[in-house]
PDB file of C-alpha atoms and ligand atoms in Angstrom:
ATOM      1  CA  MET A1119       0.000   0.000   0.000  1.00  0.00           C
ATOM      2  CA  THR A1120       1.302   3.454  -0.851  1.00  0.00           C
ATOM      3  CA  ILE A1121       1.291   5.827   2.106  1.00  0.00           C
ATOM      4  CA  VAL A1122      -0.228   9.182   1.261  1.00  0.00           C
ATOM      5  CA  ASP A1123       1.796  12.036   2.715  1.00  0.00           C
ATOM      6  CA  VAL A1124      -0.403  14.172   4.982  1.00  0.00           C
ATOM      7  CA  ILE A1125       0.446  17.549   6.527  1.00  0.00           C
ATOM      8  CA  THR A1126      -2.033  18.861   9.102  1.00  0.00           C
ATOM      9  CA  ILE A1127      -2.235  22.548   9.954  1.00  0.00           C
ATOM     10  CA  ASP A1128      -4.462  23.332  12.917  1.00  0.00           C
ATOM     11  CA  GLY A1129      -5.003  26.526  14.831  1.00  0.00           C
ATOM     12  CA  PRO A1130      -7.487  29.149  15.991  1.00  0.00           C
ATOM     13  CA  THR A1131      -9.574  31.320  13.716  1.00  0.00           C
ATOM     14  CA  ALA A1132      -7.625  33.776  11.514  1.00  0.00           C
ATOM     15  CA  SER A1133      -4.265  32.342  12.589  1.00  0.00           C
ATOM     16  CA  GLY A1134      -3.323  32.305   8.914  1.00  0.00           C
ATOM     17  CA  LYS A1135      -3.645  28.535   8.613  1.00  0.00           C
ATOM     18  CA  GLY A1136      -5.880  28.708   5.516  1.00  0.00           C
ATOM     19  CA  THR A1137      -3.430  30.859   3.571  1.00  0.00           C
ATOM     20  CA  VAL A1138      -0.407  28.880   4.742  1.00  0.00           C
ATOM     21  CA  ALA A1139      -2.102  25.540   3.951  1.00  0.00           C
ATOM     22  CA  HIS A1140      -3.017  26.783   0.482  1.00  0.00           C
ATOM     23  CA  LYS A1141       0.532  27.870  -0.335  1.00  0.00           C
ATOM     24  CA  VAL A1142       2.134  24.736   1.093  1.00  0.00           C
ATOM     25  CA  ALA A1143      -0.268  22.587  -0.974  1.00  0.00           C
ATOM     26  CA  ASP A1144       0.591  24.619  -4.107  1.00  0.00           C
ATOM     27  CA  ALA A1145       4.338  24.321  -3.478  1.00  0.00           C
ATOM     28  CA  LEU A1146       4.133  20.536  -3.133  1.00  0.00           C
ATOM     29  CA  ALA A1147       1.314  20.026  -5.704  1.00  0.00           C
ATOM     30  CA  PHE A1148      -0.697  18.335  -2.913  1.00  0.00           C
ATOM     31  CA  HIS A1149      -4.470  18.244  -2.479  1.00  0.00           C
ATOM     32  CA  LEU A1150      -6.012  20.675   0.000  1.00  0.00           C
ATOM     33  CA  LEU A1151      -8.727  20.142   2.605  1.00  0.00           C
ATOM     34  CA  ASP A1152     -10.224  23.275   4.165  1.00  0.00           C
ATOM     35  CA  SER A1153     -12.206  21.449   6.853  1.00  0.00           C
ATOM     36  CA  GLY A1154     -13.662  24.692   8.239  1.00  0.00           C
ATOM     37  CA  ALA A1155     -15.431  25.116   4.885  1.00  0.00           C
ATOM     38  CA  LEU A1156     -17.358  21.899   5.581  1.00  0.00           C
ATOM     39  CA  TYR A1157     -18.598  23.205   8.940  1.00  0.00           C
ATOM     40  CA  ARG A1158     -19.436  26.506   7.257  1.00  0.00           C
ATOM     41  CA  LEU A1159     -21.378  24.642   4.528  1.00  0.00           C
ATOM     42  CA  VAL A1160     -23.438  22.828   7.160  1.00  0.00           C
ATOM     43  CA  ALA A1161     -24.037  26.210   8.822  1.00  0.00           C
ATOM     44  CA  LEU A1162     -25.191  27.832   5.581  1.00  0.00           C
ATOM     45  CA  ALA A1163     -27.377  24.862   4.620  1.00  0.00           C
ATOM     46  CA  SER A1164     -28.950  24.879   8.104  1.00  0.00           C
ATOM     47  CA  VAL A1165     -29.892  28.546   7.752  1.00  0.00           C
ATOM     48  CA  ARG A1166     -31.458  27.874   4.382  1.00  0.00           C
ATOM     49  CA  VAL A1167     -33.636  24.997   5.576  1.00  0.00           C
ATOM     50  CA  ASP A1168     -34.214  26.675   8.936  1.00  0.00           C
ATOM     51  CA  ILE A1169     -32.704  24.111  11.327  1.00  0.00           C
ATOM     52  CA  ASP A1170     -31.996  25.307  14.860  1.00  0.00           C
ATOM     53  CA  VAL A1171     -28.334  25.271  15.924  1.00  0.00           C
ATOM     54  CA  GLN A1172     -29.277  23.034  18.898  1.00  0.00           C
ATOM     55  CA  ASP A1173     -31.217  20.486  16.814  1.00  0.00           C
ATOM     56  CA  VAL A1174     -28.384  17.953  16.819  1.00  0.00           C
ATOM     57  CA  GLU A1175     -30.211  15.148  15.039  1.00  0.00           C
ATOM     58  CA  ALA A1176     -31.381  17.319  12.124  1.00  0.00           C
ATOM     59  CA  LEU A1177     -27.924  18.933  11.829  1.00  0.00           C
ATOM     60  CA  ALA A1178     -26.160  15.555  11.759  1.00  0.00           C
ATOM     61  CA  LYS A1179     -28.554  14.336   9.069  1.00  0.00           C
ATOM     62  CA  LEU A1180     -27.919  17.488   7.055  1.00  0.00           C
ATOM     63  CA  ALA A1181     -24.133  17.065   7.426  1.00  0.00           C
ATOM     64  CA  ALA A1182     -24.315  13.418   6.333  1.00  0.00           C
ATOM     65  CA  SER A1183     -26.227  14.292   3.170  1.00  0.00           C
ATOM     66  CA  LEU A1184     -24.341  17.462   2.263  1.00  0.00           C
ATOM     67  CA  ASP A1185     -24.336  17.935  -1.526  1.00  0.00           C
ATOM     68  CA  VAL A1186     -20.979  19.690  -2.002  1.00  0.00           C
ATOM     69  CA  LYS A1187     -18.483  20.095  -4.778  1.00  0.00           C
ATOM     70  CA  PHE A1188     -15.027  21.616  -4.376  1.00  0.00           C
ATOM     71  CA  GLY A1189     -13.024  23.280  -7.156  1.00  0.00           C
ATOM     72  CA  PRO A1190      -9.839  25.341  -6.944  1.00  0.00           C
ATOM     73  CA  ASP A1191     -10.830  28.198  -4.577  1.00  0.00           C
ATOM     74  CA  ARG A1192     -14.527  27.575  -5.132  1.00  0.00           C
ATOM     75  CA  VAL A1193     -17.249  25.549  -3.490  1.00  0.00           C
ATOM     76  CA  TRP A1194     -20.788  24.635  -4.496  1.00  0.00           C
ATOM     77  CA  LEU A1195     -23.722  23.631  -2.315  1.00  0.00           C
ATOM     78  CA  ALA A1196     -26.532  21.800  -4.129  1.00  0.00           C
ATOM     79  CA  GLY A1197     -25.219  23.187  -7.425  1.00  0.00           C
ATOM     80  CA  GLU A1198     -25.031  26.808  -6.254  1.00  0.00           C
ATOM     81  CA  GLU A1199     -21.671  28.514  -5.871  1.00  0.00           C
ATOM     82  CA  VAL A1200     -21.369  29.626  -2.231  1.00  0.00           C
ATOM     83  CA  SER A1201     -17.627  30.429  -1.988  1.00  0.00           C
ATOM     84  CA  LEU A1202     -18.335  33.946  -0.713  1.00  0.00           C
ATOM     85  CA  ALA A1203     -21.541  33.191   1.231  1.00  0.00           C
ATOM     86  CA  ILE A1204     -19.767  30.738   3.567  1.00  0.00           C
ATOM     87  CA  ARG A1205     -17.143  33.369   4.501  1.00  0.00           C
ATOM     88  CA  ALA A1206     -19.637  35.691   6.237  1.00  0.00           C
ATOM     89  CA  GLU A1207     -18.853  36.146   9.958  1.00  0.00           C
ATOM     90  CA  ALA A1208     -22.377  35.057  10.948  1.00  0.00           C
ATOM     91  CA  ILE A1209     -21.839  31.763   9.126  1.00  0.00           C
ATOM     92  CA  GLY A1210     -18.424  31.285  10.800  1.00  0.00           C
ATOM     93  CA  ASN A1211     -19.981  31.847  14.223  1.00  0.00           C
ATOM     94  CA  ARG A1212     -22.823  29.451  13.450  1.00  0.00           C
ATOM     95  CA  ALA A1213     -20.283  26.875  12.197  1.00  0.00           C
ATOM     96  CA  SER A1214     -18.431  27.153  15.514  1.00  0.00           C
ATOM     97  CA  ALA A1215     -21.723  26.711  17.412  1.00  0.00           C
ATOM     98  CA  LEU A1216     -22.808  23.574  15.551  1.00  0.00           C
ATOM     99  CA  ALA A1217     -19.275  22.104  15.556  1.00  0.00           C
ATOM    100  CA  VAL A1218     -19.647  21.391  19.302  1.00  0.00           C
ATOM    101  CA  HIS A1219     -22.039  18.508  18.507  1.00  0.00           C
ATOM    102  CA  GLN A1220     -20.248  15.159  18.253  1.00  0.00           C
ATOM    103  CA  PRO A1221     -22.844  13.611  15.835  1.00  0.00           C
ATOM    104  CA  VAL A1222     -22.281  16.517  13.426  1.00  0.00           C
ATOM    105  CA  ARG A1223     -18.510  15.954  13.611  1.00  0.00           C
ATOM    106  CA  ASP A1224     -18.949  12.202  13.072  1.00  0.00           C
ATOM    107  CA  ALA A1225     -21.099  12.849   9.998  1.00  0.00           C
ATOM    108  CA  LEU A1226     -18.231  14.846   8.429  1.00  0.00           C
ATOM    109  CA  THR A1227     -15.391  12.455   9.290  1.00  0.00           C
ATOM    110  CA  ARG A1228     -15.503  10.218   6.230  1.00  0.00           C
ATOM    111  CA  LEU A1229     -15.960  13.128   3.854  1.00  0.00           C
ATOM    112  CA  GLN A1230     -12.754  14.654   5.285  1.00  0.00           C
ATOM    113  CA  ARG A1231     -10.742  11.418   5.162  1.00  0.00           C
ATOM    114  CA  ASP A1232     -11.740  10.958   1.494  1.00  0.00           C
ATOM    115  CA  PHE A1233      -9.525  13.956   0.674  1.00  0.00           C
ATOM    116  CA  ARG A1234      -6.456  11.827   1.430  1.00  0.00           C
ATOM    117  CA  LYS A1235      -5.216  11.107  -2.089  1.00  0.00           C
ATOM    118  CA  LEU A1236      -1.892  10.802  -3.853  1.00  0.00           C
ATOM    119  CA  PRO A1237       0.515  12.505  -4.075  1.00  0.00           C
ATOM    120  CA  GLY A1238      -0.416  14.044  -0.709  1.00  0.00           C
ATOM    121  CA  LEU A1239      -2.743  16.242   1.284  1.00  0.00           C
ATOM    122  CA  VAL A1240      -2.515  19.432   3.298  1.00  0.00           C
ATOM    123  CA  ALA A1241      -5.453  19.579   5.727  1.00  0.00           C
ATOM    124  CA  ASP A1242      -6.297  22.662   7.777  1.00  0.00           C
ATOM    125  CA  GLY A1243      -8.726  22.986  10.670  1.00  0.00           C
ATOM    126  CA  ARG A1244      -8.979  22.426  14.414  1.00  0.00           C
ATOM    127  CA  ASP A1245      -8.713  18.645  14.819  1.00  0.00           C
ATOM    128  CA  MET A1246      -6.845  17.527  11.705  1.00  0.00           C
ATOM    129  CA  GLY A1247      -3.797  16.323  13.678  1.00  0.00           C
ATOM    130  CA  THR A1248      -5.660  15.108  16.768  1.00  0.00           C
ATOM    131  CA  VAL A1249      -8.715  13.311  15.314  1.00  0.00           C
ATOM    132  CA  ILE A1250      -9.025  13.151  11.526  1.00  0.00           C
ATOM    133  CA  PHE A1251      -5.433  12.331  10.490  1.00  0.00           C
ATOM    134  CA  PRO A1252      -3.681  11.221  13.711  1.00  0.00           C
ATOM    135  CA  ASP A1253      -1.022   9.412  11.648  1.00  0.00           C
ATOM    136  CA  ALA A1254      -0.046  12.496   9.564  1.00  0.00           C
ATOM    137  CA  GLY A1255       3.684  12.719   8.809  1.00  0.00           C
ATOM    138  CA  LEU A1256       3.828  16.390   9.811  1.00  0.00           C
ATOM    139  CA  LYS A1257       1.523  18.203  12.222  1.00  0.00           C
ATOM    140  CA  VAL A1258       1.704  21.954  12.620  1.00  0.00           C
ATOM    141  CA  PHE A1259      -0.179  24.102  15.145  1.00  0.00           C
ATOM    142  CA  LEU A1260      -0.308  27.748  14.106  1.00  0.00           C
ATOM    143  CA  THR A1261      -0.928  30.471  16.634  1.00  0.00           C
ATOM    144  CA  ALA A1262      -0.921  34.273  16.610  1.00  0.00           C
ATOM    145  CA  SER A1263      -2.043  36.884  19.132  1.00  0.00           C
ATOM    146  CA  ALA A1264      -5.762  37.733  19.131  1.00  0.00           C
ATOM    147  CA  GLU A1265      -4.937  41.295  17.973  1.00  0.00           C
ATOM    148  CA  ALA A1266      -2.823  40.088  15.044  1.00  0.00           C
ATOM    149  CA  ARG A1267      -5.602  37.698  14.058  1.00  0.00           C
ATOM    150  CA  ALA A1268      -8.330  40.359  14.299  1.00  0.00           C
ATOM    151  CA  ARG A1269      -6.256  42.639  12.041  1.00  0.00           C
ATOM    152  CA  ARG A1270      -5.814  39.821   9.505  1.00  0.00           C
ATOM    153  CA  ARG A1271      -9.491  38.892   9.520  1.00  0.00           C
ATOM    154  CA  TYR A1272     -10.404  42.582   9.057  1.00  0.00           C
ATOM    155  CA  LYS A1273      -8.141  42.856   6.034  1.00  0.00           C
ATOM    156  CA  GLN A1274      -9.463  39.589   4.566  1.00  0.00           C
ATOM    157  CA  LEU A1275     -13.060  40.785   4.816  1.00  0.00           C
ATOM    158  CA  ILE A1276     -12.369  44.287   3.475  1.00  0.00           C
ATOM    159  CA  ASP A1277     -10.405  42.798   0.556  1.00  0.00           C
ATOM    160  CA  LYS A1278     -13.471  40.693  -0.260  1.00  0.00           C
ATOM    161  CA  GLY A1279     -15.695  43.780  -0.165  1.00  0.00           C
ATOM    162  CA  ILE A1280     -17.397  42.678   3.088  1.00  0.00           C
ATOM    163  CA  SER A1281     -17.758  45.504   5.636  1.00  0.00           C
ATOM    164  CA  ALA A1282     -16.232  44.903   9.080  1.00  0.00           C
ATOM    165  CA  ASN A1283     -15.444  46.517  12.426  1.00  0.00           C
ATOM    166  CA  ILE A1284     -12.188  45.561  14.117  1.00  0.00           C
ATOM    167  CA  GLU A1285     -13.475  45.718  17.749  1.00  0.00           C
ATOM    168  CA  ASP A1286     -16.461  43.500  16.886  1.00  0.00           C
ATOM    169  CA  LEU A1287     -14.133  41.084  15.099  1.00  0.00           C
ATOM    170  CA  LEU A1288     -11.795  40.850  18.109  1.00  0.00           C
ATOM    171  CA  ARG A1289     -14.717  40.157  20.451  1.00  0.00           C
ATOM    172  CA  ASP A1290     -16.255  37.504  18.134  1.00  0.00           C
ATOM    173  CA  LEU A1291     -12.881  35.899  17.567  1.00  0.00           C
ATOM    174  CA  GLU A1292     -12.162  35.580  21.303  1.00  0.00           C
ATOM    175  CA  ALA A1293     -15.645  34.128  21.915  1.00  0.00           C
ATOM    176  CA  ARG A1294     -15.221  31.662  19.062  1.00  0.00           C
ATOM    177  CA  ASP A1295     -11.742  30.625  20.281  1.00  0.00           C
ATOM    178  CA  ALA A1296     -13.060  30.040  23.789  1.00  0.00           C
ATOM    179  CA  ARG A1297     -15.861  27.824  22.447  1.00  0.00           C
ATOM    180  CA  ASP A1298     -13.561  25.892  20.064  1.00  0.00           C
ATOM    181  CA  ARG A1299     -11.018  25.294  22.857  1.00  0.00           C
ATOM    182  CA  THR A1300     -13.368  24.324  25.672  1.00  0.00           C
ATOM    183  CA  ARG A1301     -15.890  22.120  23.848  1.00  0.00           C
ATOM    184  CA  ALA A1302     -15.938  18.446  24.852  1.00  0.00           C
ATOM    185  CA  ALA A1303     -15.932  17.131  21.259  1.00  0.00           C
ATOM    186  CA  ALA A1304     -12.542  17.425  19.527  1.00  0.00           C
ATOM    187  CA  PRO A1305     -11.461  20.659  21.250  1.00  0.00           C
ATOM    188  CA  LEU A1306      -8.926  22.901  19.548  1.00  0.00           C
ATOM    189  CA  ARG A1307      -5.535  21.878  20.932  1.00  0.00           C
ATOM    190  CA  PRO A1308      -2.173  20.932  19.482  1.00  0.00           C
ATOM    191  CA  ALA A1309      -1.561  17.214  18.935  1.00  0.00           C
ATOM    192  CA  GLU A1310       1.170  15.939  21.268  1.00  0.00           C
ATOM    193  CA  ASP A1311       3.498  15.526  18.310  1.00  0.00           C
ATOM    194  CA  ALA A1312       2.607  18.864  16.664  1.00  0.00           C
ATOM    195  CA  ARG A1313       5.178  21.552  15.937  1.00  0.00           C
ATOM    196  CA  LEU A1314       4.112  24.961  17.204  1.00  0.00           C
ATOM    197  CA  LEU A1315       4.459  27.998  14.973  1.00  0.00           C
ATOM    198  CA  ASP A1316       3.636  31.484  16.311  1.00  0.00           C
ATOM    199  CA  THR A1317       3.020  33.653  13.246  1.00  0.00           C
ATOM    200  CA  SER A1318       2.247  36.956  15.057  1.00  0.00           C
ATOM    201  CA  ASP A1319       5.448  38.546  13.739  1.00  0.00           C
ATOM    202  CA  MET A1320       5.913  36.421  10.639  1.00  0.00           C
ATOM    203  CA  THR A1321       5.023  37.012   7.039  1.00  0.00           C
ATOM    204  CA  VAL A1322       3.001  34.365   5.246  1.00  0.00           C
ATOM    205  CA  GLU A1323       6.099  33.523   3.189  1.00  0.00           C
ATOM    206  CA  GLN A1324       8.170  32.905   6.335  1.00  0.00           C
ATOM    207  CA  ALA A1325       5.488  30.636   7.798  1.00  0.00           C
ATOM    208  CA  VAL A1326       5.213  28.693   4.517  1.00  0.00           C
ATOM    209  CA  ALA A1327       9.002  28.329   4.318  1.00  0.00           C
ATOM    210  CA  GLN A1328       9.096  26.943   7.877  1.00  0.00           C
ATOM    211  CA  VAL A1329       6.378  24.358   7.169  1.00  0.00           C
ATOM    212  CA  LEU A1330       8.120  23.292   3.950  1.00  0.00           C
ATOM    213  CA  ALA A1331      11.444  22.976   5.808  1.00  0.00           C
ATOM    214  CA  TRP A1332       9.818  20.778   8.480  1.00  0.00           C
ATOM    215  CA  HIS A1333       8.195  18.712   5.752  1.00  0.00           C
ATOM    216  CA  ALA A1334      11.535  18.216   3.998  1.00  0.00           C
ATOM    217  CA  GLU A1335      12.976  17.045   7.359  1.00  0.00           C
ATOM    218  CA  THR A1336      10.262  14.386   7.705  1.00  0.00           C
ATOM    219  CA  ARG A1337      11.138  13.109   4.219  1.00  0.00           C
ATOM    220  CA  ALA A1338      14.912  13.082   4.789  1.00  0.00           C
TER     221      ALA A1338
HETATM  222  O1   DC B1231     -11.536  27.553  10.122  1.00  0.00           O
HETATM  223  P1   DC B1231     -12.888  28.258  10.020  1.00  0.00           P
HETATM  224  O2   DC B1231     -12.932  29.613  10.680  1.00  0.00           O
HETATM  225  O3   DC B1231     -13.373  28.305   8.600  1.00  0.00           O
HETATM  226  O4   DC B1231     -13.904  27.299  10.829  1.00  0.00           O
HETATM  227  C1   DC B1231     -15.216  27.687  11.183  1.00  0.00           C
HETATM  228  C2   DC B1231     -15.655  26.924  12.430  1.00  0.00           C
HETATM  229  O5   DC B1231     -15.800  25.529  12.148  1.00  0.00           O
HETATM  230  C3   DC B1231     -14.685  26.976  13.607  1.00  0.00           C
HETATM  231  O6   DC B1231     -14.927  28.092  14.456  1.00  0.00           O
HETATM  232  C4   DC B1231     -14.922  25.683  14.329  1.00  0.00           C
HETATM  233  C5   DC B1231     -15.390  24.751  13.250  1.00  0.00           C
HETATM  234  N1   DC B1231     -14.351  23.799  12.832  1.00  0.00           N
HETATM  235  C6   DC B1231     -14.166  22.675  13.603  1.00  0.00           C
HETATM  236  O7   DC B1231     -14.824  22.522  14.628  1.00  0.00           O
HETATM  237  N2   DC B1231     -13.273  21.721  13.210  1.00  0.00           N
HETATM  238  C7   DC B1231     -12.527  21.885  12.101  1.00  0.00           C
HETATM  239  N3   DC B1231     -11.673  20.939  11.746  1.00  0.00           N
HETATM  240  C8   DC B1231     -12.669  23.058  11.316  1.00  0.00           C
HETATM  241  C9   DC B1231     -13.587  24.012  11.720  1.00  0.00           C
END
């Protein structure tokens, strides 16, 4: 059996993991799994069919039957392109709220593991190294100060033409972090064998270079 090379990049919201994962995947010509997008898709779908964020059974059913298609930088839900719609802050907050439910997480597990394909995969999220790909060859945990992350999220939203307020973002981000870290189901935490990377004072290029250097070490 050929072993598929997996790199996991976990970390809190707006830590830069999405951008870093994207660039590392490009550099290695690996597949990319943005697992947060799956939780965001469940969140968006649940708004559309009006399912309450506490209705665990209905949410798990929805997650198990999610009709999604991924393309480079784009995602479709039931045939409709929703790449921008899933990035709204309200959808991110709802995704964090429904991600506390273990049955919802279980319903998304296989879908995530199916991304593991040759020549390799870069997977970003909260529990990629701890739960979904515990045997990954390289596990990275990205961190950055809450202020640095709020500034990044603000810039991301403004660049996409979505209006934003930096104080509101900081407050939401701290609330979301607290929920992601303290939930019972797959809480956000570094895997024991993860390498920690604080990107507060790093450029994206420096963070990417560090991950690629660690990856080269694992292959040496
Ligand atoms: O990475 P993101 O901001 O797109 O993720 C949105 C929410 O989804 C996040 O606040 C918690 C949840 N999530 C999760 O529980 N597990 C993952 N692997 C990825 C995201």
